[in-house]
């Protein structure tokens, strides 16, 4: 019976080298080859299963971040609406103040004209 070859980088034993160059391998070596093939298939299935778990984790994480983005977008829209309302309100208040200031200025001018009318003027000589 031959000794299996050195392990590969991923830890799997490689097939033993065929020491019988001229003839058929012995049944023991054939059994080892079959077992190694089966083991390699099982390892590849295991790796595939792990990669599927990684993909599922990535999809879960993507859903989580998508939900966060949706919430941020909703919040941004809400803040945009609030700022628009505040800008409209500020504009109305500014227009109201300007109107009140104009009315006060007109009132001052009327009072000034009234005072001017009420001040005594020397009578004209005829």
C-alpha atoms as a PDB file:
ATOM      1  CA  UNK A   1       0.000   0.000   0.000  1.00  0.00           C
ATOM      2  CA  UNK A   2       1.369   3.422  -0.947  1.00  0.00           C
ATOM      3  CA  UNK A   3       1.418   6.561   1.164  1.00  0.00           C
ATOM      4  CA  UNK A   4      -0.783   9.460   0.008  1.00  0.00           C
ATOM      5  CA  UNK A   5       0.975  12.400  -1.585  1.00  0.00           C
ATOM      6  CA  UNK A   6       1.605  15.710   0.192  1.00  0.00           C
ATOM      7  CA  UNK A   7      -1.420  17.835   1.135  1.00  0.00           C
ATOM      8  CA  UNK A   8      -2.500  20.542  -1.290  1.00  0.00           C
ATOM      9  CA  UNK A   9      -2.648  24.236  -0.201  1.00  0.00           C
ATOM     10  CA  UNK A  10      -6.295  23.892   0.883  1.00  0.00           C
ATOM     11  CA  UNK A  11      -5.477  20.961   3.174  1.00  0.00           C
ATOM     12  CA  UNK A  12      -6.767  18.126   0.968  1.00  0.00           C
ATOM     13  CA  UNK A  13      -4.573  15.123   0.456  1.00  0.00           C
ATOM     14  CA  UNK A  14      -3.576  14.641  -3.131  1.00  0.00           C
ATOM     15  CA  UNK A  15      -3.824  11.359  -4.941  1.00  0.00           C
ATOM     16  CA  UNK A  16      -0.950   9.065  -4.280  1.00  0.00           C
ATOM     17  CA  UNK A  17       1.445   8.735  -7.133  1.00  0.00           C
ATOM     18  CA  UNK A  18       0.934   5.546  -9.100  1.00  0.00           C
ATOM     19  CA  UNK A  19       3.905   3.420  -8.186  1.00  0.00           C
ATOM     20  CA  UNK A  20       3.001   0.771 -10.676  1.00  0.00           C
ATOM     21  CA  UNK A  21       4.038   2.245 -13.984  1.00  0.00           C
ATOM     22  CA  UNK A  22       3.722  -0.820 -16.145  1.00  0.00           C
ATOM     23  CA  UNK A  23       0.452  -2.299 -15.011  1.00  0.00           C
ATOM     24  CA  UNK A  24      -2.968  -1.730 -13.595  1.00  0.00           C
ATOM     25  CA  UNK A  25      -3.137  -0.098 -10.171  1.00  0.00           C
ATOM     26  CA  UNK A  26      -3.956  -2.404  -7.341  1.00  0.00           C
ATOM     27  CA  UNK A  27      -7.506  -2.472  -5.952  1.00  0.00           C
ATOM     28  CA  UNK A  28      -6.343  -0.703  -2.792  1.00  0.00           C
ATOM     29  CA  UNK A  29      -5.008   2.219  -4.820  1.00  0.00           C
ATOM     30  CA  UNK A  30      -8.182   2.302  -6.904  1.00  0.00           C
ATOM     31  CA  UNK A  31     -10.224   2.486  -3.697  1.00  0.00           C
ATOM     32  CA  UNK A  32      -8.053   5.338  -2.439  1.00  0.00           C
ATOM     33  CA  UNK A  33      -8.512   7.201  -5.723  1.00  0.00           C
ATOM     34  CA  UNK A  34     -12.292   6.750  -5.539  1.00  0.00           C
ATOM     35  CA  UNK A  35     -12.300   7.902  -1.914  1.00  0.00           C
ATOM     36  CA  UNK A  36     -10.181  10.940  -2.757  1.00  0.00           C
ATOM     37  CA  UNK A  37     -12.497  11.850  -5.664  1.00  0.00           C
ATOM     38  CA  UNK A  38     -15.506  11.534  -3.384  1.00  0.00           C
ATOM     39  CA  UNK A  39     -13.773  13.589  -0.716  1.00  0.00           C
ATOM     40  CA  UNK A  40     -12.904  16.311  -3.237  1.00  0.00           C
ATOM     41  CA  UNK A  41     -16.536  16.410  -4.406  1.00  0.00           C
ATOM     42  CA  UNK A  42     -17.770  16.728  -0.832  1.00  0.00           C
ATOM     43  CA  UNK A  43     -15.288  19.509  -0.131  1.00  0.00           C
ATOM     44  CA  UNK A  44     -16.394  21.404  -3.232  1.00  0.00           C
ATOM     45  CA  UNK A  45     -20.046  21.017  -2.143  1.00  0.00           C
ATOM     46  CA  UNK A  46     -19.121  22.292   1.319  1.00  0.00           C
ATOM     47  CA  UNK A  47     -17.322  25.323  -0.169  1.00  0.00           C
ATOM     48  CA  UNK A  48     -20.285  26.007  -2.436  1.00  0.00           C
ATOM     49  CA  UNK A  49     -22.617  25.858   0.562  1.00  0.00           C
ATOM     50  CA  UNK A  50     -20.413  28.336   2.444  1.00  0.00           C
ATOM     51  CA  UNK A  51     -20.338  30.669  -0.530  1.00  0.00           C
ATOM     52  CA  UNK A  52     -24.150  30.552  -0.649  1.00  0.00           C
ATOM     53  CA  UNK A  53     -24.233  31.522   3.035  1.00  0.00           C
ATOM     54  CA  UNK A  54     -21.924  34.439   2.259  1.00  0.00           C
ATOM     55  CA  UNK A  55     -24.177  35.508  -0.609  1.00  0.00           C
ATOM     56  CA  UNK A  56     -27.228  35.310   1.653  1.00  0.00           C
ATOM     57  CA  UNK A  57     -25.450  37.437   4.248  1.00  0.00           C
ATOM     58  CA  UNK A  58     -24.597  39.996   1.568  1.00  0.00           C
ATOM     59  CA  UNK A  59     -28.220  40.128   0.402  1.00  0.00           C
ATOM     60  CA  UNK A  60     -29.400  40.585   3.981  1.00  0.00           C
ATOM     61  CA  UNK A  61     -26.907  43.398   4.459  1.00  0.00           C
ATOM     62  CA  UNK A  62     -27.972  44.975   1.162  1.00  0.00           C
ATOM     63  CA  UNK A  63     -31.633  44.908   2.273  1.00  0.00           C
ATOM     64  CA  UNK A  64     -30.657  46.533   5.569  1.00  0.00           C
ATOM     65  CA  UNK A  65     -28.782  49.363   3.843  1.00  0.00           C
ATOM     66  CA  UNK A  66     -31.561  49.781   1.289  1.00  0.00           C
ATOM     67  CA  UNK A  67     -34.038  50.265   4.142  1.00  0.00           C
ATOM     68  CA  UNK A  68     -31.696  52.845   5.667  1.00  0.00           C
ATOM     69  CA  UNK A  69     -31.497  54.701   2.355  1.00  0.00           C
ATOM     70  CA  UNK A  70     -35.288  54.692   2.018  1.00  0.00           C
ATOM     71  CA  UNK A  71     -35.607  56.162   5.531  1.00  0.00           C
ATOM     72  CA  UNK A  72     -32.992  58.833   4.789  1.00  0.00           C
ATOM     73  CA  UNK A  73     -34.810  59.745   1.566  1.00  0.00           C
ATOM     74  CA  UNK A  74     -38.134  60.071   3.431  1.00  0.00           C
ATOM     75  CA  UNK A  75     -36.470  62.248   6.051  1.00  0.00           C
ATOM     76  CA  UNK A  76     -34.876  64.427   3.371  1.00  0.00           C
ATOM     77  CA  UNK A  77     -38.240  64.908   1.644  1.00  0.00           C
ATOM     78  CA  UNK A  78     -39.853  65.821   4.954  1.00  0.00           C
ATOM     79  CA  UNK A  79     -37.077  68.328   5.717  1.00  0.00           C
ATOM     80  CA  UNK A  80     -37.419  69.778   2.217  1.00  0.00           C
ATOM     81  CA  UNK A  81     -41.153  70.305   2.753  1.00  0.00           C
ATOM     82  CA  UNK A  82     -40.535  71.936   6.128  1.00  0.00           C
ATOM     83  CA  UNK A  83     -37.901  74.305   4.740  1.00  0.00           C
ATOM     84  CA  UNK A  84     -40.186  75.220   1.833  1.00  0.00           C
ATOM     85  CA  UNK A  85     -42.987  76.060   4.258  1.00  0.00           C
ATOM     86  CA  UNK A  86     -40.610  78.088   6.431  1.00  0.00           C
ATOM     87  CA  UNK A  87     -39.338  80.003   3.396  1.00  0.00           C
ATOM     88  CA  UNK A  88     -42.908  80.836   2.351  1.00  0.00           C
ATOM     89  CA  UNK A  89     -43.722  81.949   5.885  1.00  0.00           C
ATOM     90  CA  UNK A  90     -40.571  84.074   6.081  1.00  0.00           C
ATOM     91  CA  UNK A  91     -41.415  85.708   2.741  1.00  0.00           C
ATOM     92  CA  UNK A  92     -44.955  86.508   3.912  1.00  0.00           C
ATOM     93  CA  UNK A  93     -43.635  87.963   7.167  1.00  0.00           C
ATOM     94  CA  UNK A  94     -41.101  90.070   5.277  1.00  0.00           C
ATOM     95  CA  UNK A  95     -43.800  91.368   2.925  1.00  0.00           C
ATOM     96  CA  UNK A  96     -46.045  92.126   5.897  1.00  0.00           C
ATOM     97  CA  UNK A  97     -43.253  94.072   7.645  1.00  0.00           C
ATOM     98  CA  UNK A  98     -42.490  96.025   4.487  1.00  0.00           C
ATOM     99  CA  UNK A  99     -46.178  96.863   4.093  1.00  0.00           C
ATOM    100  CA  UNK A 100     -46.421  97.972   7.743  1.00  0.00           C
ATOM    101  CA  UNK A 101     -43.247 100.067   7.365  1.00  0.00           C
ATOM    102  CA  UNK A 102     -44.664 101.689   4.231  1.00  0.00           C
ATOM    103  CA  UNK A 103     -47.950 102.422   6.026  1.00  0.00           C
ATOM    104  CA  UNK A 104     -46.053 103.963   8.980  1.00  0.00           C
ATOM    105  CA  UNK A 105     -44.010 106.112   6.598  1.00  0.00           C
ATOM    106  CA  UNK A 106     -47.181 107.261   4.831  1.00  0.00           C
ATOM    107  CA  UNK A 107     -48.787 108.013   8.189  1.00  0.00           C
ATOM    108  CA  UNK A 108     -45.748 110.083   9.224  1.00  0.00           C
ATOM    109  CA  UNK A 109     -45.940 112.012   5.964  1.00  0.00           C
ATOM    110  CA  UNK A 110     -49.663 112.685   6.506  1.00  0.00           C
ATOM    111  CA  UNK A 111     -49.013 113.879  10.061  1.00  0.00           C
ATOM    112  CA  UNK A 112     -46.141 116.044   8.847  1.00  0.00           C
ATOM    113  CA  UNK A 113     -48.403 117.601   6.172  1.00  0.00           C
ATOM    114  CA  UNK A 114     -51.144 118.108   8.739  1.00  0.00           C
ATOM    115  CA  UNK A 115     -48.692 119.806  11.128  1.00  0.00           C
ATOM    116  CA  UNK A 116     -47.471 121.911   8.263  1.00  0.00           C
ATOM    117  CA  UNK A 117     -51.043 122.915   7.480  1.00  0.00           C
ATOM    118  CA  UNK A 118     -51.702 123.742  11.105  1.00  0.00           C
ATOM    119  CA  UNK A 119     -48.650 125.961  11.593  1.00  0.00           C
ATOM    120  CA  UNK A 120     -49.387 129.656  11.597  1.00  0.00           C
ATOM    121  CA  UNK A 121     -48.412 131.535   8.488  1.00  0.00           C
ATOM    122  CA  UNK A 122     -48.280 135.213   8.115  1.00  0.00           C
ATOM    123  CA  UNK A 123     -51.238 136.554   6.230  1.00  0.00           C
ATOM    124  CA  UNK A 124     -50.659 138.040   2.852  1.00  0.00           C
ATOM    125  CA  UNK A 125     -51.113 141.745   2.550  1.00  0.00           C
ATOM    126  CA  UNK A 126     -53.352 142.872  -0.134  1.00  0.00           C
END
